[in-house]
């Protein structure tokens, strides 16, 4: 081989090497451009995904809050309904009590009113016997519609055997139930006369218009006795 041929061959080889290098450089540059394009394309997609996930998370939080508020609102409504029922119940009780108070007030006002009659003595109590004494209530003085009668009990003593005397007075209903009152008096030995006087309301039953009396202390030496009179009714 001549020197010129060798030189040309070396030149061709150098040119071919240069061509390969240029080709490789272009390929590398194309790879970089493609990678850059992929990054440019992928970044908006990732941003969209992040935005989507964030919005989804916010929607989930809103849903949870709404559910919690819904339960809370329902519970509050239930409590409000129960409170309203309790208020209504208490209001009904108060109204019923007010009616009872008004009724008791009317009864009290009626009870405080009574009709007087001419003082009518219905008997003198005897202290010579321990048995039951019966005194009739005159129906021409006390009407059958009366529920109670006002009687007067008067006891006198003086220059007698000293000691306590118990006097029981009562009326009876149709079934025999007794409504008793006890009047306690005292006998004095001194010559002066002393007396005890009291007005008593007793139940009245028109089927048994009587006052029943018993005593536990007898006195016959100088007994001044006791009387029962009717004063009124209601």
PDB file of C-alpha atoms in Angstrom:
ATOM      1  CA  UNK A   1       0.000   0.000   0.000  1.00  0.00           C
ATOM      2  CA  UNK A   2       1.235   3.445  -0.893  1.00  0.00           C
ATOM      3  CA  UNK A   3       1.467   6.318   1.463  1.00  0.00           C
ATOM      4  CA  UNK A   4      -1.322   8.181  -0.324  1.00  0.00           C
ATOM      5  CA  UNK A   5      -3.668   5.240  -0.098  1.00  0.00           C
ATOM      6  CA  UNK A   6      -3.007   4.891   3.566  1.00  0.00           C
ATOM      7  CA  UNK A   7      -3.697   8.537   4.119  1.00  0.00           C
ATOM      8  CA  UNK A   8      -6.971   8.355   2.272  1.00  0.00           C
ATOM      9  CA  UNK A   9      -8.002   5.302   4.194  1.00  0.00           C
ATOM     10  CA  UNK A  10      -7.241   7.031   7.430  1.00  0.00           C
ATOM     11  CA  UNK A  11      -9.220  10.034   6.297  1.00  0.00           C
ATOM     12  CA  UNK A  12     -12.235   7.927   5.399  1.00  0.00           C
ATOM     13  CA  UNK A  13     -12.076   6.151   8.681  1.00  0.00           C
ATOM     14  CA  UNK A  14     -11.883   9.453  10.484  1.00  0.00           C
ATOM     15  CA  UNK A  15     -14.892  10.735   8.583  1.00  0.00           C
ATOM     16  CA  UNK A  16     -16.856   7.570   9.362  1.00  0.00           C
ATOM     17  CA  UNK A  17     -15.979   7.910  13.042  1.00  0.00           C
ATOM     18  CA  UNK A  18     -17.092  11.483  12.962  1.00  0.00           C
ATOM     19  CA  UNK A  19     -20.354  10.431  11.379  1.00  0.00           C
ATOM     20  CA  UNK A  20     -20.915   7.826  14.139  1.00  0.00           C
ATOM     21  CA  UNK A  21     -20.165  10.369  16.827  1.00  0.00           C
ATOM     22  CA  UNK A  22     -22.570  12.845  15.287  1.00  0.00           C
ATOM     23  CA  UNK A  23     -25.200  10.173  15.047  1.00  0.00           C
ATOM     24  CA  UNK A  24     -24.738   9.171  18.702  1.00  0.00           C
ATOM     25  CA  UNK A  25     -24.810  12.808  19.782  1.00  0.00           C
ATOM     26  CA  UNK A  26     -28.043  13.359  17.902  1.00  0.00           C
ATOM     27  CA  UNK A  27     -29.558  10.271  19.517  1.00  0.00           C
ATOM     28  CA  UNK A  28     -28.558  11.479  22.962  1.00  0.00           C
ATOM     29  CA  UNK A  29     -29.976  14.896  22.254  1.00  0.00           C
ATOM     30  CA  UNK A  30     -33.199  13.336  21.014  1.00  0.00           C
ATOM     31  CA  UNK A  31     -33.414  11.273  24.218  1.00  0.00           C
ATOM     32  CA  UNK A  32     -33.014  14.357  26.340  1.00  0.00           C
ATOM     33  CA  UNK A  33     -35.677  16.164  24.356  1.00  0.00           C
ATOM     34  CA  UNK A  34     -38.061  13.216  24.691  1.00  0.00           C
ATOM     35  CA  UNK A  35     -37.394  12.996  28.435  1.00  0.00           C
ATOM     36  CA  UNK A  36     -38.026  16.707  28.748  1.00  0.00           C
ATOM     37  CA  UNK A  37     -41.262  16.319  26.818  1.00  0.00           C
ATOM     38  CA  UNK A  38     -42.370  13.454  29.074  1.00  0.00           C
ATOM     39  CA  UNK A  39     -41.657  15.535  32.160  1.00  0.00           C
ATOM     40  CA  UNK A  40     -43.520  18.470  30.667  1.00  0.00           C
ATOM     41  CA  UNK A  41     -46.470  16.181  29.962  1.00  0.00           C
ATOM     42  CA  UNK A  42     -46.414  14.306  33.294  1.00  0.00           C
ATOM     43  CA  UNK A  43     -46.277  17.384  35.549  1.00  0.00           C
ATOM     44  CA  UNK A  44     -49.783  18.693  34.634  1.00  0.00           C
ATOM     45  CA  UNK A  45     -51.172  15.175  35.030  1.00  0.00           C
ATOM     46  CA  UNK A  46     -49.678  14.878  38.520  1.00  0.00           C
ATOM     47  CA  UNK A  47     -50.956  18.331  39.399  1.00  0.00           C
ATOM     48  CA  UNK A  48     -54.426  17.360  38.237  1.00  0.00           C
ATOM     49  CA  UNK A  49     -54.291  14.172  40.293  1.00  0.00           C
ATOM     50  CA  UNK A  50     -53.222  16.096  43.396  1.00  0.00           C
ATOM     51  CA  UNK A  51     -56.026  18.579  42.827  1.00  0.00           C
ATOM     52  CA  UNK A  52     -58.497  15.726  42.338  1.00  0.00           C
ATOM     53  CA  UNK A  53     -57.354  13.970  45.513  1.00  0.00           C
ATOM     54  CA  UNK A  54     -57.492  17.218  47.468  1.00  0.00           C
ATOM     55  CA  UNK A  55     -61.005  18.001  46.233  1.00  0.00           C
ATOM     56  CA  UNK A  56     -62.093  14.426  47.003  1.00  0.00           C
ATOM     57  CA  UNK A  57     -60.666  14.718  50.509  1.00  0.00           C
ATOM     58  CA  UNK A  58     -62.441  18.025  51.043  1.00  0.00           C
ATOM     59  CA  UNK A  59     -65.710  16.512  49.807  1.00  0.00           C
ATOM     60  CA  UNK A  60     -65.235  13.619  52.235  1.00  0.00           C
ATOM     61  CA  UNK A  61     -64.623  16.039  55.112  1.00  0.00           C
ATOM     62  CA  UNK A  62     -67.730  18.019  54.172  1.00  0.00           C
ATOM     63  CA  UNK A  63     -69.740  14.791  54.064  1.00  0.00           C
ATOM     64  CA  UNK A  64     -68.449  13.754  57.509  1.00  0.00           C
ATOM     65  CA  UNK A  65     -69.238  17.184  58.947  1.00  0.00           C
ATOM     66  CA  UNK A  66     -72.735  17.063  57.452  1.00  0.00           C
ATOM     67  CA  UNK A  67     -73.346  13.613  58.932  1.00  0.00           C
ATOM     68  CA  UNK A  68     -72.125  14.760  62.349  1.00  0.00           C
ATOM     69  CA  UNK A  69     -74.240  17.891  62.172  1.00  0.00           C
ATOM     70  CA  UNK A  70     -77.196  15.794  61.069  1.00  0.00           C
ATOM     71  CA  UNK A  71     -76.883  13.513  64.078  1.00  0.00           C
ATOM     72  CA  UNK A  72     -76.339  16.490  66.356  1.00  0.00           C
ATOM     73  CA  UNK A  73     -79.361  18.281  64.893  1.00  0.00           C
ATOM     74  CA  UNK A  74     -81.499  15.159  65.246  1.00  0.00           C
ATOM     75  CA  UNK A  75     -80.368  14.680  68.847  1.00  0.00           C
ATOM     76  CA  UNK A  76     -81.017  18.345  69.601  1.00  0.00           C
ATOM     77  CA  UNK A  77     -84.455  18.051  68.013  1.00  0.00           C
ATOM     78  CA  UNK A  78     -85.217  14.981  70.129  1.00  0.00           C
ATOM     79  CA  UNK A  79     -84.134  16.810  73.273  1.00  0.00           C
ATOM     80  CA  UNK A  80     -86.211  19.810  72.257  1.00  0.00           C
ATOM     81  CA  UNK A  81     -89.258  17.599  71.677  1.00  0.00           C
ATOM     82  CA  UNK A  82     -88.785  15.926  75.070  1.00  0.00           C
ATOM     83  CA  UNK A  83     -88.414  19.306  76.759  1.00  0.00           C
ATOM     84  CA  UNK A  84     -91.590  20.554  75.077  1.00  0.00           C
ATOM     85  CA  UNK A  85     -93.465  17.432  76.234  1.00  0.00           C
ATOM     86  CA  UNK A  86     -92.227  17.936  79.784  1.00  0.00           C
ATOM     87  CA  UNK A  87     -93.261  21.593  79.693  1.00  0.00           C
ATOM     88  CA  UNK A  88     -96.704  20.605  78.396  1.00  0.00           C
ATOM     89  CA  UNK A  89     -97.022  17.944  81.118  1.00  0.00           C
ATOM     90  CA  UNK A  90     -96.027  20.403  83.839  1.00  0.00           C
ATOM     91  CA  UNK A  91     -98.379  23.005  82.394  1.00  0.00           C
ATOM     92  CA  UNK A  92    -101.270  20.537  82.607  1.00  0.00           C
ATOM     93  CA  UNK A  93    -100.351  19.763  86.221  1.00  0.00           C
ATOM     94  CA  UNK A  94    -100.209  23.463  87.075  1.00  0.00           C
ATOM     95  CA  UNK A  95    -103.597  24.057  85.446  1.00  0.00           C
ATOM     96  CA  UNK A  96    -105.090  21.123  87.363  1.00  0.00           C
ATOM     97  CA  UNK A  97    -103.631  22.453  90.615  1.00  0.00           C
ATOM     98  CA  UNK A  98    -104.997  25.908  89.872  1.00  0.00           C
ATOM     99  CA  UNK A  99    -108.447  24.386  89.385  1.00  0.00           C
ATOM    100  CA  UNK A 100    -108.104  22.506  92.682  1.00  0.00           C
ATOM    101  CA  UNK A 101    -107.022  25.685  94.463  1.00  0.00           C
ATOM    102  CA  UNK A 102    -109.971  27.573  92.998  1.00  0.00           C
ATOM    103  CA  UNK A 103    -112.320  24.772  94.057  1.00  0.00           C
ATOM    104  CA  UNK A 104    -110.878  24.719  97.576  1.00  0.00           C
ATOM    105  CA  UNK A 105    -111.193  28.480  97.700  1.00  0.00           C
ATOM    106  CA  UNK A 106    -114.886  28.224  96.770  1.00  0.00           C
ATOM    107  CA  UNK A 107    -115.389  25.488  99.370  1.00  0.00           C
ATOM    108  CA  UNK A 108    -113.602  27.572 102.000  1.00  0.00           C
ATOM    109  CA  UNK A 109    -115.667  30.620 101.195  1.00  0.00           C
ATOM    110  CA  UNK A 110    -118.827  28.532 101.369  1.00  0.00           C
ATOM    111  CA  UNK A 111    -117.683  26.894 104.607  1.00  0.00           C
ATOM    112  CA  UNK A 112    -117.074  30.265 106.188  1.00  0.00           C
ATOM    113  CA  UNK A 113    -120.663  31.270 105.478  1.00  0.00           C
ATOM    114  CA  UNK A 114    -123.353  30.032 107.814  1.00  0.00           C
ATOM    115  CA  UNK A 115    -126.970  30.772 108.545  1.00  0.00           C
ATOM    116  CA  UNK A 116    -127.880  31.801 112.101  1.00  0.00           C
ATOM    117  CA  UNK A 117    -131.144  30.763 113.687  1.00  0.00           C
ATOM    118  CA  UNK A 118    -132.978  31.848 116.802  1.00  0.00           C
ATOM    119  CA  UNK A 119    -131.142  30.415 119.800  1.00  0.00           C
ATOM    120  CA  UNK A 120    -132.953  27.193 120.547  1.00  0.00           C
ATOM    121  CA  UNK A 121    -132.161  25.211 123.678  1.00  0.00           C
ATOM    122  CA  UNK A 122    -132.574  21.511 122.956  1.00  0.00           C
ATOM    123  CA  UNK A 123    -131.891  20.098 126.431  1.00  0.00           C
ATOM    124  CA  UNK A 124    -130.131  20.090 129.805  1.00  0.00           C
ATOM    125  CA  UNK A 125    -127.395  17.550 130.493  1.00  0.00           C
ATOM    126  CA  UNK A 126    -127.979  15.396 133.555  1.00  0.00           C
ATOM    127  CA  UNK A 127    -125.053  14.533 135.856  1.00  0.00           C
ATOM    128  CA  UNK A 128    -126.993  11.946 137.808  1.00  0.00           C
ATOM    129  CA  UNK A 129    -126.529   9.136 135.257  1.00  0.00           C
ATOM    130  CA  UNK A 130    -123.622   7.673 133.291  1.00  0.00           C
ATOM    131  CA  UNK A 131    -125.756   6.505 130.377  1.00  0.00           C
ATOM    132  CA  UNK A 132    -126.103   8.027 126.902  1.00  0.00           C
ATOM    133  CA  UNK A 133    -128.388  11.055 126.752  1.00  0.00           C
ATOM    134  CA  UNK A 134    -130.084  11.898 123.455  1.00  0.00           C
ATOM    135  CA  UNK A 135    -131.256  15.384 122.421  1.00  0.00           C
ATOM    136  CA  UNK A 136    -133.338  15.838 119.295  1.00  0.00           C
ATOM    137  CA  UNK A 137    -132.416  18.568 116.813  1.00  0.00           C
ATOM    138  CA  UNK A 138    -135.626  20.315 115.702  1.00  0.00           C
ATOM    139  CA  UNK A 139    -136.038  20.007 111.921  1.00  0.00           C
ATOM    140  CA  UNK A 140    -138.272  23.068 111.903  1.00  0.00           C
ATOM    141  CA  UNK A 141    -135.176  25.038 112.968  1.00  0.00           C
ATOM    142  CA  UNK A 142    -132.437  23.198 111.039  1.00  0.00           C
ATOM    143  CA  UNK A 143    -133.247  22.286 107.397  1.00  0.00           C
ATOM    144  CA  UNK A 144    -132.552  18.802 106.048  1.00  0.00           C
ATOM    145  CA  UNK A 145    -130.034  20.203 103.548  1.00  0.00           C
ATOM    146  CA  UNK A 146    -127.684  21.355 106.336  1.00  0.00           C
ATOM    147  CA  UNK A 147    -124.292  19.648 106.579  1.00  0.00           C
ATOM    148  CA  UNK A 148    -123.191  21.054 109.943  1.00  0.00           C
ATOM    149  CA  UNK A 149    -124.860  22.732 112.883  1.00  0.00           C
ATOM    150  CA  UNK A 150    -123.444  25.146 115.426  1.00  0.00           C
ATOM    151  CA  UNK A 151    -124.281  24.238 119.007  1.00  0.00           C
ATOM    152  CA  UNK A 152    -123.550  26.041 122.250  1.00  0.00           C
ATOM    153  CA  UNK A 153    -122.396  24.165 125.355  1.00  0.00           C
ATOM    154  CA  UNK A 154    -122.716  25.963 128.704  1.00  0.00           C
ATOM    155  CA  UNK A 155    -121.503  24.422 131.961  1.00  0.00           C
ATOM    156  CA  UNK A 156    -121.923  25.965 135.443  1.00  0.00           C
ATOM    157  CA  UNK A 157    -120.531  24.968 138.832  1.00  0.00           C
ATOM    158  CA  UNK A 158    -120.137  26.265 142.379  1.00  0.00           C
ATOM    159  CA  UNK A 159    -120.224  24.918 145.947  1.00  0.00           C
ATOM    160  CA  UNK A 160    -119.909  21.382 144.570  1.00  0.00           C
ATOM    161  CA  UNK A 161    -117.640  18.410 145.064  1.00  0.00           C
ATOM    162  CA  UNK A 162    -114.360  19.485 143.532  1.00  0.00           C
ATOM    163  CA  UNK A 163    -113.083  17.587 140.501  1.00  0.00           C
ATOM    164  CA  UNK A 164    -112.780  17.302 136.743  1.00  0.00           C
ATOM    165  CA  UNK A 165    -115.742  16.338 134.612  1.00  0.00           C
ATOM    166  CA  UNK A 166    -115.516  15.088 131.017  1.00  0.00           C
ATOM    167  CA  UNK A 167    -118.459  15.553 128.691  1.00  0.00           C
ATOM    168  CA  UNK A 168    -118.539  13.815 125.288  1.00  0.00           C
ATOM    169  CA  UNK A 169    -120.865  15.182 122.618  1.00  0.00           C
ATOM    170  CA  UNK A 170    -121.362  13.621 119.168  1.00  0.00           C
ATOM    171  CA  UNK A 171    -123.587  13.022 116.186  1.00  0.00           C
ATOM    172  CA  UNK A 172    -123.931   9.841 114.133  1.00  0.00           C
ATOM    173  CA  UNK A 173    -124.280   9.198 110.413  1.00  0.00           C
ATOM    174  CA  UNK A 174    -126.643   6.653 108.859  1.00  0.00           C
ATOM    175  CA  UNK A 175    -124.044   3.885 109.265  1.00  0.00           C
ATOM    176  CA  UNK A 176    -123.523   4.587 112.971  1.00  0.00           C
ATOM    177  CA  UNK A 177    -120.149   6.340 112.613  1.00  0.00           C
ATOM    178  CA  UNK A 178    -119.714   8.741 115.540  1.00  0.00           C
ATOM    179  CA  UNK A 179    -118.220  12.251 115.308  1.00  0.00           C
ATOM    180  CA  UNK A 180    -117.223  12.940 118.923  1.00  0.00           C
ATOM    181  CA  UNK A 181    -116.075  16.078 120.714  1.00  0.00           C
ATOM    182  CA  UNK A 182    -114.706  16.226 124.242  1.00  0.00           C
ATOM    183  CA  UNK A 183    -115.502  19.106 126.538  1.00  0.00           C
ATOM    184  CA  UNK A 184    -113.457  19.137 129.745  1.00  0.00           C
ATOM    185  CA  UNK A 185    -114.801  21.215 132.667  1.00  0.00           C
ATOM    186  CA  UNK A 186    -114.088  21.601 136.377  1.00  0.00           C
ATOM    187  CA  UNK A 187    -116.264  21.699 139.500  1.00  0.00           C
ATOM    188  CA  UNK A 188    -115.338  24.228 142.180  1.00  0.00           C
ATOM    189  CA  UNK A 189    -116.108  23.998 145.911  1.00  0.00           C
ATOM    190  CA  UNK A 190    -116.383  27.750 146.516  1.00  0.00           C
ATOM    191  CA  UNK A 191    -119.795  29.375 146.809  1.00  0.00           C
ATOM    192  CA  UNK A 192    -119.313  31.607 143.744  1.00  0.00           C
ATOM    193  CA  UNK A 193    -120.706  30.392 140.464  1.00  0.00           C
ATOM    194  CA  UNK A 194    -118.272  29.782 137.618  1.00  0.00           C
ATOM    195  CA  UNK A 195    -119.186  28.720 134.132  1.00  0.00           C
ATOM    196  CA  UNK A 196    -117.700  27.425 130.896  1.00  0.00           C
ATOM    197  CA  UNK A 197    -119.196  28.321 127.529  1.00  0.00           C
ATOM    198  CA  UNK A 198    -118.184  27.222 124.020  1.00  0.00           C
ATOM    199  CA  UNK A 199    -119.622  27.077 120.496  1.00  0.00           C
ATOM    200  CA  UNK A 200    -118.964  23.832 118.547  1.00  0.00           C
ATOM    201  CA  UNK A 201    -119.589  22.867 114.905  1.00  0.00           C
ATOM    202  CA  UNK A 202    -120.816  19.271 114.597  1.00  0.00           C
ATOM    203  CA  UNK A 203    -121.782  17.253 111.478  1.00  0.00           C
ATOM    204  CA  UNK A 204    -125.506  17.034 110.832  1.00  0.00           C
ATOM    205  CA  UNK A 205    -127.343  14.016 109.386  1.00  0.00           C
ATOM    206  CA  UNK A 206    -131.041  14.554 108.740  1.00  0.00           C
ATOM    207  CA  UNK A 207    -131.834  10.840 109.089  1.00  0.00           C
ATOM    208  CA  UNK A 208    -130.375  10.956 112.602  1.00  0.00           C
ATOM    209  CA  UNK A 209    -131.035  14.524 113.820  1.00  0.00           C
ATOM    210  CA  UNK A 210    -129.729  14.025 117.347  1.00  0.00           C
ATOM    211  CA  UNK A 211    -126.994  15.147 119.739  1.00  0.00           C
ATOM    212  CA  UNK A 212    -125.641  12.324 121.909  1.00  0.00           C
ATOM    213  CA  UNK A 213    -124.007  13.044 125.297  1.00  0.00           C
ATOM    214  CA  UNK A 214    -122.237  11.087 128.048  1.00  0.00           C
ATOM    215  CA  UNK A 215    -120.535  12.286 131.269  1.00  0.00           C
ATOM    216  CA  UNK A 216    -117.974  10.604 133.553  1.00  0.00           C
ATOM    217  CA  UNK A 217    -118.473  12.565 136.806  1.00  0.00           C
ATOM    218  CA  UNK A 218    -121.724  12.497 138.758  1.00  0.00           C
ATOM    219  CA  UNK A 219    -122.896  15.336 140.975  1.00  0.00           C
ATOM    220  CA  UNK A 220    -126.188  15.350 142.861  1.00  0.00           C
ATOM    221  CA  UNK A 221    -125.522  17.509 145.933  1.00  0.00           C
ATOM    222  CA  UNK A 222    -125.601  20.946 144.321  1.00  0.00           C
ATOM    223  CA  UNK A 223    -125.339  20.399 140.570  1.00  0.00           C
ATOM    224  CA  UNK A 224    -125.897  23.443 138.409  1.00  0.00           C
ATOM    225  CA  UNK A 225    -125.818  21.336 135.238  1.00  0.00           C
ATOM    226  CA  UNK A 226    -125.118  22.135 131.593  1.00  0.00           C
ATOM    227  CA  UNK A 227    -127.261  23.029 128.590  1.00  0.00           C
ATOM    228  CA  UNK A 228    -127.066  22.544 124.804  1.00  0.00           C
ATOM    229  CA  UNK A 229    -128.499  25.072 122.347  1.00  0.00           C
ATOM    230  CA  UNK A 230    -128.601  25.312 118.533  1.00  0.00           C
ATOM    231  CA  UNK A 231    -127.280  28.565 117.037  1.00  0.00           C
ATOM    232  CA  UNK A 232    -127.108  28.022 113.263  1.00  0.00           C
ATOM    233  CA  UNK A 233    -126.150  25.793 110.334  1.00  0.00           C
ATOM    234  CA  UNK A 234    -124.255  25.620 107.048  1.00  0.00           C
TER     235      UNK A 234
END
